[in-house]
Amino acid sequence: MIELQATERYVINQLLDHQVFTTAITPRMATTQIDAINSVKQRSHQQRISAYFRNLLGVVPEYYQANLLLLFGPGSLNPDEVHVLLATLKAVINLPDIQDNQTGQVVETKMIINQVYSEAANLSEKVIFRYITQLFVERFKLFKPDLPESAFTDEEVEVNEYWDISPDFVLVAQAIVNSLMRPDDVTAYTDQQQVNRALLKKRFLSPTTTPSLWAKLVSNKSEIAAQWQVLGRFDLECGDDYALLLDRNRQLSTARPFMIAIAVAHSLGEGFEADQLTKRIQLIARQLYPDNTVSPSAVKEMLWDNALAYQTDGFVLPTPLADRFQVRTPREDD
């Protein structure tokens, strides 16, 4: 079993959460992050981080001048996301002085969206904005929304006026391109790696949802649990007919889609028709929040991402995790 230092655990957890770890040190940066940045510039630490990922998942991060990238699991991209990703990289890299910039740069949001739209005209500007936000703002942390005071008016603002571009952008962009250009790995994964890859993507496994992996999980359960425990945040819970990868760092959400997702999971009983799930979500949303509109797709995302439910054979069923949450209506809270 690989023993990790605190700085190495920090880097690995950042890669699992955001798929990117950048090494530019900025003012007011936490000491923990600075220590991790300094350590990851050393080859010995890079080797230990790579060895951990190779042992856990059968993949290693992409390194480029000490910046790390891991496009795997929740970081995997669909074709439209790849198209927007590459078009955004091109748009930003072509900005004047971006190659020599050491402190970041502020760019107009609309300008980037327009340039990406010229490359990905099959997508609407609204979808492009959503993809860029998900990829570069929320996931990679390479863009930071910047809305000047003059932009705040009584009129609704649909998009952020500007993005602050990270000083690490060019280096990370090269790592992203290198990763996307790398041929698919056809290595045969070990039983433990196959289970770990599934746990990272789904968090919930069972004989019903993943029959081909269940026997492998059962026979390697202790070793797999130990691999995740090294990071100091994950616990593998195994019942007779389920396994859950529990994340101690995951913050409980108070957003309406999450609350509705819990209530929907409670309502599934022994199974509910998958093609009727949207109607069930709409019904429960009206019961919990009669004065608000909540997107059914957002609720479904909460169901799957938080391992509250799973689909099989045309039915949606709750996981054991759903029973650990309770939802009260606004009236009950009062």
mmCIF file of C-alpha atoms in Angstrom:
data_model
loop_
_atom_site.group_PDB
_atom_site.id
_atom_site.type_symbol
_atom_site.label_atom_id
_atom_site.label_comp_id
_atom_site.label_asym_id
_atom_site.label_seq_id
_atom_site.Cartn_x
_atom_site.Cartn_y
_atom_site.Cartn_z
ATOM 1 C CA MET A 1 0.000 0.000 0.000
ATOM 2 C CA ILE A 2 1.338 3.425 -0.981
ATOM 3 C CA GLU A 3 1.780 5.777 1.984
ATOM 4 C CA LEU A 4 1.073 9.389 1.065
ATOM 5 C CA GLN A 5 2.267 12.618 2.621
ATOM 6 C CA ALA A 6 -0.255 15.335 3.467
ATOM 7 C CA THR A 7 0.729 17.487 0.484
ATOM 8 C CA GLU A 8 0.324 14.510 -1.867
ATOM 9 C CA ARG A 9 -3.126 13.731 -0.472
ATOM 10 C CA TYR A 10 -4.071 17.379 -1.003
ATOM 11 C CA VAL A 11 -3.013 17.282 -4.678
ATOM 12 C CA ILE A 12 -4.781 13.968 -5.319
ATOM 13 C CA ASN A 13 -8.008 15.190 -3.722
ATOM 14 C CA GLN A 14 -7.863 18.383 -5.806
ATOM 15 C CA LEU A 15 -7.488 16.297 -8.972
ATOM 16 C CA LEU A 16 -10.444 14.111 -7.996
ATOM 17 C CA ASP A 17 -12.574 17.197 -7.312
ATOM 18 C CA HIS A 18 -11.520 19.554 -10.121
ATOM 19 C CA GLN A 19 -9.378 17.425 -12.501
ATOM 20 C CA VAL A 20 -6.732 20.203 -12.483
ATOM 21 C CA PHE A 21 -3.989 21.230 -10.064
ATOM 22 C CA THR A 22 -2.172 24.446 -10.984
ATOM 23 C CA THR A 23 1.060 25.752 -9.494
ATOM 24 C CA ALA A 24 0.977 29.545 -9.774
ATOM 25 C CA ILE A 25 1.176 31.041 -6.271
ATOM 26 C CA THR A 26 -1.134 34.002 -5.747
ATOM 27 C CA PRO A 27 -1.580 36.510 -2.894
ATOM 28 C CA ARG A 28 -3.634 35.345 0.102
ATOM 29 C CA MET A 29 -3.230 31.708 -0.946
ATOM 30 C CA ALA A 30 -3.514 29.272 1.973
ATOM 31 C CA THR A 31 -0.289 27.821 3.365
ATOM 32 C CA THR A 32 -1.603 24.297 2.772
ATOM 33 C CA GLN A 33 -1.981 24.991 -0.938
ATOM 34 C CA ILE A 34 1.419 26.683 -1.197
ATOM 35 C CA ASP A 35 3.087 23.692 0.475
ATOM 36 C CA ALA A 36 1.333 21.343 -1.973
ATOM 37 C CA ILE A 37 2.440 23.468 -4.939
ATOM 38 C CA ASN A 38 6.050 23.457 -3.794
ATOM 39 C CA SER A 39 6.013 19.716 -3.193
ATOM 40 C CA VAL A 40 4.459 18.782 -6.530
ATOM 41 C CA LYS A 41 7.313 20.521 -8.341
ATOM 42 C CA GLN A 42 9.603 17.818 -6.987
ATOM 43 C CA ARG A 43 9.942 14.687 -9.075
ATOM 44 C CA SER A 44 9.713 12.331 -6.092
ATOM 45 C CA HIS A 45 6.258 13.685 -5.188
ATOM 46 C CA GLN A 46 5.091 13.495 -8.790
ATOM 47 C CA GLN A 47 6.154 9.852 -8.927
ATOM 48 C CA ARG A 48 4.251 8.991 -5.734
ATOM 49 C CA ILE A 49 1.096 10.743 -6.966
ATOM 50 C CA SER A 50 1.338 8.913 -10.304
ATOM 51 C CA ALA A 51 1.945 5.601 -8.536
ATOM 52 C CA TYR A 52 -1.170 6.090 -6.400
ATOM 53 C CA PHE A 53 -3.399 6.834 -9.400
ATOM 54 C CA ARG A 54 -1.879 3.979 -11.392
ATOM 55 C CA ASN A 55 -2.577 1.580 -8.532
ATOM 56 C CA LEU A 56 -6.081 2.935 -7.870
ATOM 57 C CA LEU A 57 -7.414 3.548 -11.392
ATOM 58 C CA GLY A 58 -4.837 2.351 -13.888
ATOM 59 C CA VAL A 59 -4.259 5.939 -15.158
ATOM 60 C CA VAL A 60 -1.781 8.700 -14.338
ATOM 61 C CA PRO A 61 -2.257 12.486 -14.451
ATOM 62 C CA GLU A 62 -0.987 14.529 -17.371
ATOM 63 C CA TYR A 63 1.985 16.656 -16.254
ATOM 64 C CA TYR A 64 3.041 19.863 -17.977
ATOM 65 C CA GLN A 65 5.603 22.066 -16.217
ATOM 66 C CA ALA A 66 4.358 20.848 -12.811
ATOM 67 C CA ASN A 67 0.666 21.501 -13.631
ATOM 68 C CA LEU A 68 -1.468 18.369 -13.389
ATOM 69 C CA LEU A 69 -4.590 17.264 -15.251
ATOM 70 C CA LEU A 70 -6.788 14.177 -14.785
ATOM 71 C CA LEU A 71 -9.647 13.844 -17.283
ATOM 72 C CA PHE A 72 -11.271 10.735 -15.858
ATOM 73 C CA GLY A 73 -14.471 9.671 -14.160
ATOM 74 C CA PRO A 74 -16.585 12.770 -13.464
ATOM 75 C CA GLY A 75 -13.999 14.641 -15.546
ATOM 76 C CA SER A 76 -14.736 12.698 -18.715
ATOM 77 C CA LEU A 77 -16.088 14.831 -21.558
ATOM 78 C CA ASN A 78 -18.786 14.250 -24.186
ATOM 79 C CA PRO A 79 -18.131 15.325 -27.821
ATOM 80 C CA ASP A 80 -19.912 18.693 -27.472
ATOM 81 C CA GLU A 81 -17.938 19.488 -24.321
ATOM 82 C CA VAL A 82 -14.690 18.594 -26.088
ATOM 83 C CA HIS A 83 -15.661 20.875 -28.996
ATOM 84 C CA VAL A 84 -16.416 23.794 -26.677
ATOM 85 C CA LEU A 85 -13.320 23.062 -24.608
ATOM 86 C CA LEU A 86 -10.959 23.178 -27.591
ATOM 87 C CA ALA A 87 -12.671 26.219 -29.120
ATOM 88 C CA THR A 88 -12.377 28.076 -25.798
ATOM 89 C CA LEU A 89 -8.702 27.177 -25.500
ATOM 90 C CA LYS A 90 -8.130 28.519 -29.014
ATOM 91 C CA ALA A 91 -10.080 31.720 -28.330
ATOM 92 C CA VAL A 92 -8.142 32.524 -25.167
ATOM 93 C CA ILE A 93 -4.699 31.502 -26.431
ATOM 94 C CA ASN A 94 -5.160 33.804 -29.436
ATOM 95 C CA LEU A 95 -5.692 36.796 -27.146
ATOM 96 C CA PRO A 96 -2.930 39.431 -27.385
ATOM 97 C CA ASP A 97 -0.120 38.946 -24.844
ATOM 98 C CA ILE A 98 -1.725 35.858 -23.260
ATOM 99 C CA GLN A 99 1.366 33.713 -23.943
ATOM 100 C CA ASP A 100 3.649 36.033 -21.946
ATOM 101 C CA ASN A 101 1.128 36.922 -19.271
ATOM 102 C CA GLN A 102 2.177 36.084 -15.709
ATOM 103 C CA THR A 103 -0.627 37.671 -13.724
ATOM 104 C CA GLY A 104 -3.791 36.638 -15.512
ATOM 105 C CA GLN A 105 -5.968 38.628 -17.877
ATOM 106 C CA VAL A 106 -9.529 39.950 -17.947
ATOM 107 C CA VAL A 107 -11.582 39.178 -21.054
ATOM 108 C CA GLU A 108 -15.112 40.036 -22.087
ATOM 109 C CA THR A 109 -17.404 37.050 -21.672
ATOM 110 C CA LYS A 110 -19.466 37.816 -24.769
ATOM 111 C CA MET A 111 -16.357 37.972 -26.947
ATOM 112 C CA ILE A 112 -15.245 34.460 -25.930
ATOM 113 C CA ILE A 113 -18.759 33.052 -26.375
ATOM 114 C CA ASN A 114 -19.018 34.575 -29.859
ATOM 115 C CA GLN A 115 -15.699 33.100 -30.928
ATOM 116 C CA VAL A 116 -16.620 29.664 -29.587
ATOM 117 C CA TYR A 117 -20.006 29.880 -31.317
ATOM 118 C CA SER A 118 -18.235 30.448 -34.642
ATOM 119 C CA GLU A 119 -16.485 27.094 -34.077
ATOM 120 C CA ALA A 120 -19.464 25.242 -32.577
ATOM 121 C CA ALA A 121 -22.471 26.693 -34.419
ATOM 122 C CA ASN A 122 -24.526 23.552 -33.724
ATOM 123 C CA LEU A 123 -24.833 24.716 -30.110
ATOM 124 C CA SER A 124 -26.705 27.781 -28.887
ATOM 125 C CA GLU A 125 -24.845 30.586 -27.133
ATOM 126 C CA LYS A 126 -26.717 29.710 -23.940
ATOM 127 C CA VAL A 127 -25.462 26.111 -24.079
ATOM 128 C CA ILE A 128 -21.932 27.277 -24.886
ATOM 129 C CA PHE A 129 -21.987 29.612 -21.889
ATOM 130 C CA ARG A 130 -23.173 26.761 -19.679
ATOM 131 C CA TYR A 131 -20.424 24.429 -20.922
ATOM 132 C CA ILE A 132 -17.708 27.061 -20.477
ATOM 133 C CA THR A 133 -18.964 27.802 -16.970
ATOM 134 C CA GLN A 134 -19.018 24.120 -16.037
ATOM 135 C CA LEU A 135 -15.568 23.461 -17.505
ATOM 136 C CA PHE A 136 -13.495 26.570 -16.928
ATOM 137 C CA VAL A 137 -15.206 28.260 -13.966
ATOM 138 C CA GLU A 138 -16.529 25.419 -11.819
ATOM 139 C CA ARG A 139 -14.303 22.466 -12.738
ATOM 140 C CA PHE A 140 -10.877 23.678 -13.826
ATOM 141 C CA LYS A 141 -11.027 27.017 -11.932
ATOM 142 C CA LEU A 142 -9.225 28.723 -14.843
ATOM 143 C CA PHE A 143 -11.878 31.455 -15.228
ATOM 144 C CA LYS A 144 -13.190 33.605 -12.410
ATOM 145 C CA PRO A 145 -16.393 35.593 -13.046
ATOM 146 C CA ASP A 146 -15.859 39.323 -12.745
ATOM 147 C CA LEU A 147 -18.923 41.564 -12.948
ATOM 148 C CA PRO A 148 -18.070 45.284 -12.720
ATOM 149 C CA GLU A 149 -20.226 47.507 -10.534
ATOM 150 C CA SER A 150 -21.452 49.339 -13.625
ATOM 151 C CA ALA A 151 -23.035 46.122 -14.850
ATOM 152 C CA PHE A 152 -25.437 45.943 -11.905
ATOM 153 C CA THR A 153 -28.717 47.461 -13.054
ATOM 154 C CA ASP A 154 -32.403 46.783 -12.606
ATOM 155 C CA GLU A 155 -32.309 44.675 -15.754
ATOM 156 C CA GLU A 156 -31.560 40.968 -15.560
ATOM 157 C CA VAL A 157 -27.967 40.086 -16.523
ATOM 158 C CA GLU A 158 -27.881 36.773 -18.389
ATOM 159 C CA VAL A 159 -24.115 36.189 -18.356
ATOM 160 C CA ASN A 160 -21.125 37.494 -16.467
ATOM 161 C CA GLU A 161 -19.596 40.552 -18.158
ATOM 162 C CA TYR A 162 -15.962 39.459 -17.774
ATOM 163 C CA TRP A 163 -13.807 36.479 -16.880
ATOM 164 C CA ASP A 164 -10.477 36.755 -15.054
ATOM 165 C CA ILE A 165 -8.154 34.279 -16.786
ATOM 166 C CA SER A 166 -5.807 32.286 -14.553
ATOM 167 C CA PRO A 167 -2.068 32.916 -15.067
ATOM 168 C CA ASP A 168 -1.749 29.107 -15.375
ATOM 169 C CA PHE A 169 -4.098 29.012 -18.363
ATOM 170 C CA VAL A 170 -1.565 28.454 -21.149
ATOM 171 C CA LEU A 171 0.262 25.670 -19.299
ATOM 172 C CA VAL A 172 -2.950 23.881 -18.352
ATOM 173 C CA ALA A 173 -4.250 24.316 -21.905
ATOM 174 C CA GLN A 174 -1.211 22.454 -23.210
ATOM 175 C CA ALA A 175 -1.775 19.661 -20.688
ATOM 176 C CA ILE A 176 -5.418 19.402 -21.802
ATOM 177 C CA VAL A 177 -4.430 19.179 -25.467
ATOM 178 C CA ASN A 178 -1.780 16.561 -24.667
ATOM 179 C CA SER A 179 -4.324 14.502 -22.736
ATOM 180 C CA LEU A 180 -6.965 14.658 -25.475
ATOM 181 C CA MET A 181 -4.426 13.734 -28.159
ATOM 182 C CA ARG A 182 -3.122 10.745 -26.246
ATOM 183 C CA PRO A 183 -4.390 7.429 -27.723
ATOM 184 C CA ASP A 184 -6.980 5.557 -25.685
ATOM 185 C CA ASP A 185 -5.353 3.266 -23.152
ATOM 186 C CA VAL A 186 -6.205 -0.331 -23.997
ATOM 187 C CA THR A 187 -4.482 -1.723 -20.912
ATOM 188 C CA ALA A 188 -6.343 -4.536 -19.204
ATOM 189 C CA TYR A 189 -7.334 -3.169 -15.792
ATOM 190 C CA THR A 190 -7.066 -5.300 -12.677
ATOM 191 C CA ASP A 191 -10.213 -6.327 -10.801
ATOM 192 C CA GLN A 192 -9.546 -3.686 -8.152
ATOM 193 C CA GLN A 193 -8.977 -0.966 -10.735
ATOM 194 C CA GLN A 194 -12.203 -1.870 -12.536
ATOM 195 C CA VAL A 195 -14.164 -1.581 -9.279
ATOM 196 C CA ASN A 196 -12.443 1.680 -8.278
ATOM 197 C CA ARG A 197 -13.150 3.246 -11.670
ATOM 198 C CA ALA A 198 -16.826 2.346 -11.323
ATOM 199 C CA LEU A 199 -16.982 3.657 -7.737
ATOM 200 C CA LEU A 200 -15.457 6.976 -8.757
ATOM 201 C CA LYS A 201 -18.007 7.410 -11.555
ATOM 202 C CA LYS A 202 -21.118 6.055 -9.826
ATOM 203 C CA ARG A 203 -20.433 5.864 -6.053
ATOM 204 C CA PHE A 204 -23.110 3.133 -5.822
ATOM 205 C CA LEU A 205 -22.668 -0.495 -6.927
ATOM 206 C CA SER A 206 -24.911 -3.513 -6.464
ATOM 207 C CA PRO A 207 -25.399 -7.015 -7.925
ATOM 208 C CA THR A 208 -28.285 -5.555 -9.949
ATOM 209 C CA THR A 209 -26.636 -2.445 -11.369
ATOM 210 C CA THR A 210 -23.153 -3.858 -11.947
ATOM 211 C CA PRO A 211 -23.363 -7.658 -11.904
ATOM 212 C CA SER A 212 -20.040 -8.090 -13.709
ATOM 213 C CA LEU A 213 -18.213 -6.171 -10.970
ATOM 214 C CA TRP A 214 -19.995 -7.399 -7.876
ATOM 215 C CA ALA A 215 -17.976 -10.596 -7.372
ATOM 216 C CA LYS A 216 -14.754 -8.630 -7.945
ATOM 217 C CA LEU A 217 -15.781 -6.083 -5.328
ATOM 218 C CA VAL A 218 -16.724 -8.721 -2.757
ATOM 219 C CA SER A 219 -13.455 -10.632 -3.160
ATOM 220 C CA ASN A 220 -11.333 -7.436 -2.979
ATOM 221 C CA LYS A 221 -13.408 -5.339 -0.617
ATOM 222 C CA SER A 222 -10.808 -4.942 2.144
ATOM 223 C CA GLU A 223 -8.024 -3.979 -0.243
ATOM 224 C CA ILE A 224 -10.263 -1.544 -2.127
ATOM 225 C CA ALA A 225 -11.435 0.109 1.094
ATOM 226 C CA ALA A 226 -7.809 0.531 2.189
ATOM 227 C CA GLN A 227 -6.875 2.174 -1.111
ATOM 228 C CA TRP A 228 -9.526 4.856 -0.658
ATOM 229 C CA GLN A 229 -8.853 5.339 3.058
ATOM 230 C CA VAL A 230 -5.299 6.467 2.275
ATOM 231 C CA LEU A 231 -6.743 9.814 1.141
ATOM 232 C CA GLY A 232 -8.337 10.481 4.530
ATOM 233 C CA ARG A 233 -11.775 11.289 3.109
ATOM 234 C CA PHE A 234 -13.429 8.182 1.592
ATOM 235 C CA ASP A 235 -15.125 5.244 3.300
ATOM 236 C CA LEU A 236 -16.290 2.162 1.415
ATOM 237 C CA GLU A 237 -19.530 0.883 2.937
ATOM 238 C CA CYS A 238 -20.530 -2.606 1.840
ATOM 239 C CA GLY A 239 -23.841 -4.273 2.627
ATOM 240 C CA ASP A 240 -25.092 -7.661 1.492
ATOM 241 C CA ASP A 241 -26.440 -6.220 -1.746
ATOM 242 C CA TYR A 242 -24.858 -2.787 -2.183
ATOM 243 C CA ALA A 243 -21.630 -0.806 -1.905
ATOM 244 C CA LEU A 244 -21.342 2.968 -1.377
ATOM 245 C CA LEU A 245 -18.255 5.144 -1.642
ATOM 246 C CA LEU A 246 -18.939 7.759 1.018
ATOM 247 C CA ASP A 247 -17.128 11.086 0.806
ATOM 248 C CA ARG A 248 -16.578 12.887 4.107
ATOM 249 C CA ASN A 249 -15.729 16.086 2.208
ATOM 250 C CA ARG A 250 -19.062 16.196 0.390
ATOM 251 C CA GLN A 251 -21.104 19.101 1.726
ATOM 252 C CA LEU A 252 -24.815 18.576 2.206
ATOM 253 C CA SER A 253 -26.715 20.772 -0.199
ATOM 254 C CA THR A 254 -29.668 22.919 0.821
ATOM 255 C CA ALA A 255 -30.572 23.711 -2.788
ATOM 256 C CA ARG A 256 -34.132 22.980 -3.859
ATOM 257 C CA PRO A 257 -33.168 20.325 -6.474
ATOM 258 C CA PHE A 258 -31.324 18.339 -3.798
ATOM 259 C CA MET A 259 -34.234 18.540 -1.358
ATOM 260 C CA ILE A 260 -36.660 17.451 -4.057
ATOM 261 C CA ALA A 261 -34.315 14.618 -5.054
ATOM 262 C CA ILE A 262 -34.369 13.263 -1.494
ATOM 263 C CA ALA A 263 -38.171 13.373 -1.405
ATOM 264 C CA VAL A 264 -38.368 11.695 -4.821
ATOM 265 C CA ALA A 265 -35.998 8.943 -3.680
ATOM 266 C CA HIS A 266 -38.190 8.353 -0.628
ATOM 267 C CA SER A 267 -41.227 8.013 -2.899
ATOM 268 C CA LEU A 268 -39.752 5.325 -5.165
ATOM 269 C CA GLY A 269 -40.663 2.397 -2.916
ATOM 270 C CA GLU A 270 -39.693 -0.937 -4.455
ATOM 271 C CA GLY A 271 -39.231 0.698 -7.849
ATOM 272 C CA PHE A 272 -40.823 3.307 -10.084
ATOM 273 C CA GLU A 273 -41.172 3.413 -13.877
ATOM 274 C CA ALA A 274 -38.240 5.382 -15.313
ATOM 275 C CA ASP A 275 -40.373 6.962 -18.047
ATOM 276 C CA GLN A 276 -42.667 8.421 -15.377
ATOM 277 C CA LEU A 277 -39.863 9.912 -13.282
ATOM 278 C CA THR A 278 -40.197 13.456 -14.679
ATOM 279 C CA LYS A 279 -43.899 13.571 -13.744
ATOM 280 C CA ARG A 280 -43.097 12.294 -10.253
ATOM 281 C CA ILE A 281 -40.427 14.995 -9.837
ATOM 282 C CA GLN A 282 -42.843 17.709 -10.994
ATOM 283 C CA LEU A 283 -45.518 16.487 -8.571
ATOM 284 C CA ILE A 284 -43.200 16.465 -5.566
ATOM 285 C CA ALA A 285 -41.644 19.796 -6.553
ATOM 286 C CA ARG A 286 -45.103 21.408 -6.506
ATOM 287 C CA GLN A 287 -45.760 19.904 -3.070
ATOM 288 C CA LEU A 288 -42.488 21.131 -1.562
ATOM 289 C CA TYR A 289 -42.086 24.460 -3.380
ATOM 290 C CA PRO A 290 -45.466 25.519 -4.793
ATOM 291 C CA ASP A 291 -44.239 29.064 -5.476
ATOM 292 C CA ASN A 292 -41.034 28.118 -7.295
ATOM 293 C CA THR A 293 -40.083 26.402 -10.542
ATOM 294 C CA VAL A 294 -37.379 23.727 -10.361
ATOM 295 C CA SER A 295 -35.932 21.969 -13.398
ATOM 296 C CA PRO A 296 -36.604 18.186 -13.400
ATOM 297 C CA SER A 297 -33.224 17.661 -15.075
ATOM 298 C CA ALA A 298 -31.509 19.386 -12.131
ATOM 299 C CA VAL A 299 -33.334 17.055 -9.735
ATOM 300 C CA LYS A 300 -32.313 14.008 -11.772
ATOM 301 C CA GLU A 301 -28.711 15.171 -11.690
ATOM 302 C CA MET A 302 -28.917 15.340 -7.901
ATOM 303 C CA LEU A 303 -30.410 11.851 -7.759
ATOM 304 C CA TRP A 304 -27.558 10.292 -9.723
ATOM 305 C CA ASP A 305 -24.641 12.456 -8.530
ATOM 306 C CA ASN A 306 -25.496 11.940 -4.856
ATOM 307 C CA ALA A 307 -26.189 8.218 -5.271
ATOM 308 C CA LEU A 308 -29.757 8.622 -3.996
ATOM 309 C CA ALA A 309 -31.222 6.386 -6.728
ATOM 310 C CA TYR A 310 -30.250 4.215 -9.665
ATOM 311 C CA GLN A 311 -31.865 2.871 -12.830
ATOM 312 C CA THR A 312 -32.205 -0.732 -13.930
ATOM 313 C CA ASP A 313 -34.505 -2.565 -16.352
ATOM 314 C CA GLY A 314 -36.653 0.506 -16.947
ATOM 315 C CA PHE A 315 -37.170 1.241 -13.250
ATOM 316 C CA VAL A 316 -35.710 3.749 -10.799
ATOM 317 C CA LEU A 317 -34.959 2.484 -7.302
ATOM 318 C CA PRO A 318 -33.665 4.230 -4.147
ATOM 319 C CA THR A 319 -30.260 3.404 -2.693
ATOM 320 C CA PRO A 320 -29.732 2.802 1.045
ATOM 321 C CA LEU A 321 -28.207 6.284 1.229
ATOM 322 C CA ALA A 322 -31.584 7.910 0.562
ATOM 323 C CA ASP A 323 -32.956 6.697 3.915
ATOM 324 C CA ARG A 324 -30.333 8.733 5.783
ATOM 325 C CA PHE A 325 -31.849 12.056 4.756
ATOM 326 C CA GLN A 326 -35.103 13.698 5.715
ATOM 327 C CA VAL A 327 -36.956 16.511 4.010
ATOM 328 C CA ARG A 328 -39.470 18.801 5.655
ATOM 329 C CA THR A 329 -41.890 21.021 3.789
ATOM 330 C CA PRO A 330 -41.724 24.795 4.447
ATOM 331 C CA ARG A 331 -44.890 24.479 6.547
ATOM 332 C CA GLU A 332 -43.282 21.866 8.791
ATOM 333 C CA ASP A 333 -40.204 24.064 9.224
ATOM 334 C CA ASP A 334 -42.402 26.912 10.393
#
